[in-house]
Amino acid sequence: MFTHLACRLCTIDNWTTWRNVEGQTTAIRNHLKSGEHGKLWHDMVVLQKLKGWETLGTAYKDTSSGEHKEFLLPGFYTRLVKWIAVDDQALNVVDCPELRDLLLFIGAQLEDEDIPHRTKLGQLISTRFQVDPGTSGLCWLDFVGITTKHYVPGPPKLT
């Protein structure tokens, strides 16, 4: 067994090494994901179908460059609706002053009137459901199945 491990992708003058102890897999994986090895690591994980390859998708996202997509309101609304649906958030969460303050703080081009309130958010979700009923309808089928499971037809019979 080797006492130390080294990254074979690093250049000789900037070689990263680790002690060969338990728990180093995460440290090595994080090293490979970030910086100059990121694209190669991503491509190899997807190609070899290694752990977590399904969640990576096929397109590589280079986060080391610091570049982001241009901020547009439709993109913001899409991501907000997705977050509400995926994280099972209540619609009135957008009326929380702290969340609104956070969104305004991180969104340089965002104005308070751009952040929808719960009524507008409900309309956005409804529109999203009408545009793409195939994927968003699946969660409603599960929900309806749960609610109808405990349906009682009519009043109880007294004897």
CSV table of C-alpha atoms in Angstrom, one decimal:
chain,number,residue,atom,x,y,z
A,1,MET,CA,0.0,0.0,0.0
A,2,PHE,CA,1.2,3.5,-0.8
A,3,THR,CA,1.6,6.1,1.9
A,4,HIS,CA,0.7,9.0,-0.4
A,5,LEU,CA,-1.4,9.6,-3.4
A,6,ALA,CA,-0.8,12.2,-6.2
A,7,CYS,CA,-2.9,13.7,-8.9
A,8,ARG,CA,-1.5,12.5,-12.2
A,9,LEU,CA,-3.3,15.3,-14.0
A,10,CYS,CA,-1.5,18.1,-12.2
A,11,THR,CA,1.7,19.5,-13.7
A,12,ILE,CA,4.9,18.5,-12.0
A,13,ASP,CA,5.6,22.0,-10.7
A,14,ASN,CA,2.1,22.1,-9.1
A,15,TRP,CA,1.5,18.6,-8.0
A,16,THR,CA,-1.3,17.9,-5.5
A,17,THR,CA,-0.7,15.0,-3.1
A,18,TRP,CA,-2.7,13.4,-0.2
A,19,ARG,CA,-1.9,11.0,2.6
A,20,ASN,CA,-3.4,7.7,1.8
A,21,VAL,CA,-5.9,7.5,4.7
A,22,GLU,CA,-9.6,6.8,5.0
A,23,GLY,CA,-11.9,9.6,3.8
A,24,GLN,CA,-9.7,11.0,1.1
A,25,THR,CA,-12.0,10.1,-1.8
A,26,THR,CA,-14.1,13.2,-1.3
A,27,ALA,CA,-11.0,15.4,-1.2
A,28,ILE,CA,-9.7,13.9,-4.3
A,29,ARG,CA,-13.0,14.1,-6.1
A,30,ASN,CA,-13.4,17.8,-5.1
A,31,HIS,CA,-9.9,18.5,-6.5
A,32,LEU,CA,-10.7,16.8,-9.8
A,33,LYS,CA,-14.1,18.6,-10.1
A,34,SER,CA,-12.6,22.1,-9.6
A,35,GLY,CA,-10.1,24.1,-11.5
A,36,GLU,CA,-8.2,22.9,-14.5
A,37,HIS,CA,-9.3,19.2,-14.3
A,38,GLY,CA,-13.1,20.0,-14.1
A,39,LYS,CA,-14.0,19.4,-17.8
A,40,LEU,CA,-11.9,16.2,-18.0
A,41,TRP,CA,-13.3,14.9,-14.7
A,42,HIS,CA,-16.9,15.6,-15.9
A,43,ASP,CA,-16.4,13.9,-19.2
A,44,MET,CA,-14.8,10.8,-17.7
A,45,VAL,CA,-17.5,10.4,-15.0
A,46,VAL,CA,-20.2,10.6,-17.7
A,47,LEU,CA,-18.3,8.3,-20.1
A,48,GLN,CA,-17.5,5.7,-17.5
A,49,LYS,CA,-20.9,6.0,-15.8
A,50,LEU,CA,-19.3,6.5,-12.4
A,51,LYS,CA,-21.1,7.5,-9.2
A,52,GLY,CA,-23.4,10.4,-9.8
A,53,TRP,CA,-23.1,10.5,-13.6
A,54,GLU,CA,-26.9,10.8,-14.1
A,55,THR,CA,-27.0,14.1,-12.2
A,56,LEU,CA,-24.2,15.6,-14.2
A,57,GLY,CA,-26.0,15.5,-17.5
A,58,THR,CA,-24.2,15.8,-20.8
A,59,ALA,CA,-23.2,19.4,-20.9
A,60,TYR,CA,-20.2,20.6,-18.9
A,61,LYS,CA,-20.8,23.7,-16.9
A,62,ASP,CA,-17.5,25.6,-16.3
A,63,THR,CA,-17.9,27.3,-12.9
A,64,SER,CA,-14.2,28.3,-12.6
A,65,SER,CA,-14.6,31.1,-15.2
A,66,GLY,CA,-17.1,32.9,-13.0
A,67,GLU,CA,-19.3,33.6,-16.0
A,68,HIS,CA,-23.1,33.4,-15.6
A,69,LYS,CA,-25.9,33.5,-18.1
A,70,GLU,CA,-27.4,37.0,-18.7
A,71,PHE,CA,-30.1,37.8,-16.2
A,72,LEU,CA,-33.5,37.9,-17.8
A,73,LEU,CA,-36.9,38.0,-15.9
A,74,PRO,CA,-38.3,35.0,-17.7
A,75,GLY,CA,-35.3,32.9,-16.6
A,76,PHE,CA,-35.7,34.2,-13.1
A,77,TYR,CA,-39.4,33.3,-13.1
A,78,THR,CA,-38.7,29.8,-14.5
A,79,ARG,CA,-36.1,29.1,-11.8
A,80,LEU,CA,-38.3,30.5,-9.0
A,81,VAL,CA,-41.2,28.3,-10.1
A,82,LYS,CA,-38.9,25.3,-10.3
A,83,TRP,CA,-37.6,26.0,-6.8
A,84,ILE,CA,-41.1,26.4,-5.4
A,85,ALA,CA,-42.2,23.1,-7.0
A,86,VAL,CA,-39.1,21.0,-6.3
A,87,ASP,CA,-38.6,22.2,-2.7
A,88,ASP,CA,-42.3,22.0,-1.9
A,89,GLN,CA,-42.3,25.7,-0.8
A,90,ALA,CA,-45.5,27.5,0.1
A,91,LEU,CA,-46.6,30.2,-2.4
A,92,ASN,CA,-46.5,32.9,0.2
A,93,VAL,CA,-42.8,32.4,0.8
A,94,VAL,CA,-42.2,35.1,-1.9
A,95,ASP,CA,-44.0,37.6,0.4
A,96,CYS,CA,-41.4,37.0,3.1
A,97,PRO,CA,-39.5,40.3,3.5
A,98,GLU,CA,-36.2,38.4,4.3
A,99,LEU,CA,-36.4,36.4,1.0
A,100,ARG,CA,-37.2,39.5,-1.0
A,101,ASP,CA,-34.3,41.3,0.6
A,102,LEU,CA,-32.0,38.4,-0.2
A,103,LEU,CA,-33.1,38.3,-3.8
A,104,LEU,CA,-32.6,42.0,-4.2
A,105,PHE,CA,-29.2,41.8,-2.6
A,106,ILE,CA,-27.9,39.1,-5.0
A,107,GLY,CA,-29.8,40.2,-8.1
A,108,ALA,CA,-28.1,43.3,-9.4
A,109,GLN,CA,-30.7,43.9,-12.1
A,110,LEU,CA,-33.6,42.8,-10.0
A,111,GLU,CA,-36.1,45.4,-8.7
A,112,ASP,CA,-38.7,44.8,-6.0
A,113,GLU,CA,-41.6,45.0,-8.5
A,114,ASP,CA,-39.9,42.2,-10.5
A,115,ILE,CA,-40.3,39.7,-7.6
A,116,PRO,CA,-43.7,38.2,-7.9
A,117,HIS,CA,-46.1,38.0,-5.0
A,118,ARG,CA,-48.0,34.8,-4.3
A,119,THR,CA,-50.9,35.6,-6.6
A,120,LYS,CA,-48.6,36.2,-9.6
A,121,LEU,CA,-46.5,33.2,-8.6
A,122,GLY,CA,-49.7,31.0,-8.7
A,123,GLN,CA,-50.4,32.4,-12.2
A,124,LEU,CA,-46.8,31.5,-13.3
A,125,ILE,CA,-47.1,28.0,-12.0
A,126,SER,CA,-50.5,27.6,-13.7
A,127,THR,CA,-49.1,28.8,-16.9
A,128,ARG,CA,-46.1,26.4,-16.6
A,129,PHE,CA,-48.6,23.6,-16.0
A,130,GLN,CA,-50.5,24.5,-19.2
A,131,VAL,CA,-47.4,24.8,-21.3
A,132,ASP,CA,-45.8,21.6,-20.1
A,133,PRO,CA,-48.6,19.4,-18.6
A,134,GLY,CA,-46.6,16.2,-19.2
A,135,THR,CA,-43.9,16.7,-16.6
A,136,SER,CA,-45.8,18.9,-14.2
A,137,GLY,CA,-48.9,16.7,-14.3
A,138,LEU,CA,-47.2,13.7,-12.9
A,139,CYS,CA,-46.8,15.2,-9.4
A,140,TRP,CA,-50.5,16.1,-9.4
A,141,LEU,CA,-51.5,12.6,-10.3
A,142,ASP,CA,-49.7,11.3,-7.3
A,143,PHE,CA,-51.3,14.0,-5.1
A,144,VAL,CA,-54.8,13.2,-6.4
A,145,GLY,CA,-54.1,9.5,-5.7
A,146,ILE,CA,-53.2,10.2,-2.1
A,147,THR,CA,-56.2,12.5,-1.5
A,148,THR,CA,-58.8,10.1,-3.1
A,149,LYS,CA,-57.4,7.1,-1.2
A,150,HIS,CA,-59.2,8.3,2.0
A,151,TYR,CA,-62.5,9.5,0.3
A,152,VAL,CA,-65.6,8.5,2.2
A,153,PRO,CA,-68.7,8.2,0.0
A,154,GLY,CA,-71.6,9.8,1.8
A,155,PRO,CA,-72.4,10.1,5.5
A,156,PRO,CA,-71.8,7.3,7.9
A,157,LYS,CA,-74.6,4.8,8.4
A,158,LEU,CA,-76.0,4.7,11.9
A,159,THR,CA,-77.7,1.5,13.1
